[in-house]
CSV table of C-alpha atoms in Angstrom, one decimal:
chain,number,residue,atom,x,y,z
A,891,GLY,CA,0.0,0.0,0.0
A,892,LEU,CA,0.9,3.6,0.3
A,893,GLY,CA,2.8,2.9,3.5
A,894,MET,CA,5.7,1.5,1.5
A,895,ASN,CA,5.7,4.1,-1.2
A,896,PRO,CA,9.1,5.8,-1.1
A,897,ILE,CA,7.7,9.3,-1.4
A,898,CYS,CA,5.1,8.7,1.3
A,899,CYS,CA,7.7,7.1,3.6
A,900,SER,CA,10.0,10.0,3.1
A,901,ALA,CA,7.2,12.4,4.0
A,902,LEU,CA,6.3,10.3,7.1
A,903,VAL,CA,9.9,10.1,8.3
A,904,SER,CA,10.3,13.9,7.8
A,905,ALA,CA,7.0,14.7,9.5
A,906,TYR,CA,7.7,12.4,12.5
A,907,SER,CA,11.2,13.8,12.7
A,908,LYS,CA,10.1,17.4,12.8
A,909,LEU,CA,7.5,16.6,15.5
A,910,GLY,CA,10.1,14.8,17.6
A,911,PHE,CA,8.6,11.4,17.2
A,912,VAL,CA,11.9,9.7,16.7
A,913,HIS,CA,10.8,6.1,17.4
A,914,GLU,CA,7.9,6.4,14.9
A,915,ALA,CA,10.3,7.8,12.3
A,916,CYS,CA,12.6,4.9,12.9
A,917,ARG,CA,9.8,2.3,12.5
A,918,VAL,CA,8.9,3.8,9.1
A,919,PHE,CA,12.5,4.0,8.1
A,920,ASN,CA,13.2,0.3,9.1
A,921,GLY,CA,10.3,-0.8,6.8
A,922,ILE,CA,12.0,0.6,3.7
A,923,ALA,CA,14.3,-1.9,1.9
A,924,GLU,CA,16.6,0.6,0.4
A,925,PRO,CA,16.3,4.1,2.0
A,926,ASP,CA,17.7,6.9,-0.1
A,927,LEU,CA,19.9,9.7,1.1
A,928,VAL,CA,16.9,12.0,1.9
A,929,LEU,CA,15.5,9.4,4.3
A,930,TRP,CA,18.9,8.8,6.0
A,931,TYR,CA,19.2,12.6,6.3
A,932,SER,CA,15.7,12.9,7.8
A,933,LEU,CA,16.3,10.2,10.4
A,934,ILE,CA,19.8,11.5,11.4
A,935,SER,CA,18.2,14.9,11.8
A,936,ALA,CA,15.6,13.4,14.1
A,937,TYR,CA,18.1,11.9,16.4
A,938,VAL,CA,20.4,14.9,16.5
A,939,CYS,CA,17.5,17.4,17.1
A,940,SER,CA,16.4,15.1,20.0
A,941,GLY,CA,19.8,15.2,21.5
A,942,MET,CA,20.6,11.6,20.7
A,943,TRP,CA,24.0,12.4,19.3
A,944,ASP,CA,25.5,8.8,19.7
A,945,ILE,CA,22.7,7.2,17.7
A,946,GLY,CA,22.8,10.0,15.1
A,947,ILE,CA,26.5,9.3,14.6
A,948,GLN,CA,25.8,5.6,14.4
A,949,MET,CA,23.2,6.2,11.7
A,950,PHE,CA,25.7,8.4,9.8
A,951,SER,CA,28.3,5.6,10.0
A,952,SER,CA,25.6,3.0,8.9
A,953,MET,CA,24.6,5.2,6.0
A,954,ARG,CA,28.2,5.2,4.8
A,955,HIS,CA,28.5,1.4,5.2
A,956,SER,CA,25.2,0.9,3.3
A,957,GLY,CA,26.9,2.3,0.2
A,958,LYS,CA,25.2,5.7,0.3
A,959,LYS,CA,27.8,8.5,0.0
A,960,PRO,CA,27.0,11.3,2.4
A,961,ASP,CA,27.3,14.9,1.1
A,962,GLY,CA,28.2,18.1,3.0
A,963,PHE,CA,24.6,18.8,3.8
A,964,THR,CA,24.1,15.4,5.5
A,965,LEU,CA,27.2,16.0,7.6
A,966,ALA,CA,25.9,19.5,8.3
A,967,ARG,CA,22.8,18.2,10.0
A,968,VAL,CA,24.9,16.5,12.7
A,969,VAL,CA,27.7,19.0,13.0
A,970,VAL,CA,25.7,22.2,13.2
A,971,GLY,CA,24.6,21.6,16.8
A,972,ILE,CA,28.0,21.0,18.2
A,973,ALA,CA,29.1,24.2,19.9
A,974,ASP,CA,30.5,23.0,23.2
A,975,SER,CA,33.8,21.4,24.1
A,976,SER,CA,31.9,18.7,26.0
A,977,LEU,CA,30.7,17.5,22.6
A,978,LEU,CA,34.2,17.8,20.9
A,979,SER,CA,34.8,14.0,20.9
A,980,ILE,CA,31.6,13.6,18.9
A,981,GLY,CA,32.7,16.3,16.5
A,982,GLN,CA,36.1,14.7,16.0
A,983,GLY,CA,34.4,11.4,15.3
A,984,LEU,CA,32.3,13.1,12.6
A,985,HIS,CA,35.4,14.7,11.2
A,986,CYS,CA,36.9,11.2,10.9
A,987,LEU,CA,33.8,9.8,9.2
A,988,SER,CA,33.8,12.8,6.8
A,989,GLN,CA,37.3,12.0,5.8
A,990,LYS,CA,36.5,8.4,5.2
A,991,SER,CA,33.5,9.5,3.1
A,992,GLY,CA,35.7,11.7,0.9
A,993,LEU,CA,34.4,15.0,2.2
A,994,ASP,CA,37.8,16.4,3.1
A,995,TYR,CA,37.6,18.9,0.3
A,996,ASP,CA,33.9,19.5,0.3
A,997,SER,CA,33.6,23.3,0.9
A,998,HIS,CA,30.3,23.0,2.7
A,999,ALA,CA,31.5,20.3,5.0
A,1000,GLY,CA,34.8,22.0,5.6
A,1001,SER,CA,33.1,25.3,6.5
A,1002,LEU,CA,31.0,23.5,9.0
A,1003,LEU,CA,33.9,21.7,10.6
A,1004,VAL,CA,35.8,25.0,10.9
A,1005,ARG,CA,32.8,26.5,12.6
A,1006,MET,CA,32.5,23.5,14.9
A,1007,TYR,CA,36.1,23.5,16.0
A,1008,SER,CA,36.1,27.3,16.3
A,1009,ARG,CA,33.0,27.2,18.6
A,1010,CYS,CA,34.7,24.5,20.7
A,1011,LYS,CA,37.8,26.8,20.8
A,1012,CYS,CA,40.1,24.2,19.1
A,1013,MET,CA,41.7,26.6,16.8
A,1014,ASP,CA,44.6,24.4,15.7
A,1015,SER,CA,42.1,21.9,14.3
A,1016,ALA,CA,39.9,24.7,12.9
A,1017,TYR,CA,42.9,26.1,11.1
A,1018,ARG,CA,44.0,22.7,9.7
A,1019,VAL,CA,40.5,22.2,8.2
A,1020,PHE,CA,40.5,25.8,6.9
A,1021,CYS,CA,43.8,25.2,5.1
A,1022,SER,CA,42.4,22.1,3.4
A,1023,ILE,CA,39.6,24.0,1.7
A,1024,PHE,CA,40.1,25.4,-1.8
A,1025,ASN,CA,39.1,29.0,-2.0
A,1026,PRO,CA,37.2,29.2,1.4
A,1027,ASP,CA,34.1,31.5,1.3
A,1028,LEU,CA,33.3,34.4,3.5
A,1029,VAL,CA,31.3,32.2,5.9
A,1030,THR,CA,34.4,30.0,6.5
A,1031,TRP,CA,36.7,33.0,7.0
A,1032,SER,CA,34.2,34.5,9.4
A,1033,ALA,CA,34.0,31.2,11.4
A,1034,LEU,CA,37.8,31.1,11.7
A,1035,ILE,CA,38.0,34.8,12.8
A,1036,ALA,CA,35.2,34.4,15.3
A,1037,GLY,CA,37.0,31.4,16.8
A,1038,TYR,CA,40.2,33.4,17.2
A,1039,SER,CA,38.2,36.2,18.7
A,1040,GLN,CA,36.6,33.9,21.3
A,1041,CYS,CA,40.0,32.6,22.2
A,1042,GLY,CA,41.4,36.1,22.7
A,1043,GLU,CA,43.9,35.7,19.8
A,1044,TYR,CA,43.5,39.3,18.7
A,1045,GLN,CA,46.5,39.5,16.5
A,1046,LYS,CA,45.3,36.6,14.4
A,1047,VAL,CA,41.8,38.2,14.2
A,1048,LEU,CA,43.4,41.2,12.6
A,1049,LEU,CA,45.8,39.1,10.5
A,1050,TYR,CA,42.9,37.2,8.9
A,1051,PHE,CA,40.8,40.3,8.5
A,1052,ARG,CA,43.6,41.7,6.4
A,1053,LYS,CA,44.0,38.5,4.4
A,1054,ILE,CA,40.3,38.6,3.6
A,1055,ASN,CA,40.8,42.0,2.0
A,1056,MET,CA,43.8,40.6,0.1
A,1057,GLU,CA,41.6,37.8,-1.2
A,1058,SER,CA,39.1,40.5,-2.5
A,1059,LYS,CA,36.3,39.2,-0.3
A,1060,LYS,CA,34.0,41.8,1.3
A,1061,PRO,CA,33.5,41.3,5.0
A,1062,ASP,CA,29.9,41.8,6.2
A,1063,SER,CA,28.8,43.9,9.1
A,1064,VAL,CA,28.8,40.9,11.5
A,1065,LEU,CA,32.4,40.1,10.8
A,1066,ILE,CA,33.5,43.7,11.1
A,1067,ALA,CA,31.7,44.0,14.4
A,1068,THR,CA,33.5,40.8,15.6
A,1069,VAL,CA,36.9,42.3,14.6
A,1070,LEU,CA,36.2,45.6,16.3
A,1071,ALA,CA,35.1,43.8,19.5
A,1072,SER,CA,38.4,41.9,19.5
A,1073,ILE,CA,40.4,45.1,19.1
A,1074,ALA,CA,38.4,46.7,21.9
A,1075,GLN,CA,39.7,44.1,24.3
A,1076,THR,CA,43.3,45.1,23.6
A,1077,ALA,CA,42.6,48.8,24.1
A,1078,ILE,CA,45.0,49.5,21.3
A,1079,VAL,CA,43.4,52.1,19.0
A,1080,VAL,CA,45.7,51.9,15.9
A,1081,PRO,CA,44.3,48.7,14.4
A,1082,GLY,CA,40.8,50.0,15.3
A,1083,CYS,CA,41.4,53.0,13.1
A,1084,GLU,CA,42.6,50.7,10.3
A,1085,VAL,CA,39.3,48.9,10.4
A,1086,HIS,CA,37.4,52.2,10.7
A,1087,GLY,CA,39.1,53.3,7.5
A,1088,TYR,CA,37.9,50.1,5.8
A,1089,VAL,CA,34.4,50.9,7.0
A,1090,LEU,CA,34.5,54.5,5.6
A,1091,ARG,CA,35.9,53.3,2.3
A,1092,HIS,CA,33.1,50.8,1.8
A,1093,GLY,CA,30.3,53.0,3.0
A,1094,LEU,CA,29.4,50.9,6.0
A,1095,GLU,CA,29.4,53.6,8.7
A,1096,SER,CA,25.6,53.8,8.7
A,1097,ASP,CA,25.2,50.1,9.6
A,1098,VAL,CA,23.9,49.8,13.2
A,1099,LYS,CA,26.1,46.8,14.1
A,1100,VAL,CA,29.2,48.5,12.7
A,1101,SER,CA,28.6,51.9,14.2
A,1102,SER,CA,27.9,50.4,17.6
A,1103,ALA,CA,31.0,48.3,17.5
A,1104,LEU,CA,33.1,51.4,16.5
A,1105,ILE,CA,31.7,53.4,19.4
A,1106,ASP,CA,32.4,50.6,21.8
A,1107,MET,CA,35.9,50.0,20.5
A,1108,TYR,CA,36.9,53.7,20.7
A,1109,SER,CA,35.3,54.0,24.2
A,1110,LYS,CA,37.4,51.1,25.5
A,1111,CYS,CA,40.5,52.5,23.8
A,1112,GLY,CA,39.9,55.8,25.5
A,1113,PHE,CA,39.1,57.7,22.3
A,1114,LEU,CA,35.3,57.9,22.4
A,1115,HIS,CA,35.3,61.3,20.5
A,1116,LEU,CA,36.6,59.5,17.4
A,1117,GLY,CA,33.6,57.2,17.3
A,1118,THR,CA,31.0,60.0,17.4
């Protein structure tokens, strides 16, 4: 009947997953002879969203062994929620699985791994993944810089902000605010003026995030009058 129709099954697994009915989703999934990548993705999502990380990773591994090749978006569903060092071992396991799945150079997967390691403050690992990505996009650069900012490595924040400009990528207001917040912690005004110059050259001074970050930076550096 309709219960075994792949399209209906996929819709059921997705619906149960979104509602948090993981066991029901699993029952439907187990009734399918050859689940496709979308079905695997839906069930993995259900486990991860329910906090069942260990089962989610087992499913990711099982998917790979079943002959289905995971893509960056499948990995994303599991990695995206890892933002705490207590979950780092899980993230490292996923990183290992991604390498075995041939996702080392997948830009989407790589960007997520950089973000994961950065949020867990493991910057050596974040940097290694970053270096493996061909032509990283602005999101990946931003994740790396945000990680260095969280770790208080302000010189590296400024270094990679400069490198972004050399790569002809245009930082957005969130990234600029992150850089300014890092500079504010050093209370050294010169690099802040450098970033301010970038803001003026690119007409970003009217952006609320940027203007607030400039005022905060100048205030903490003792030059509030320069930010008004």
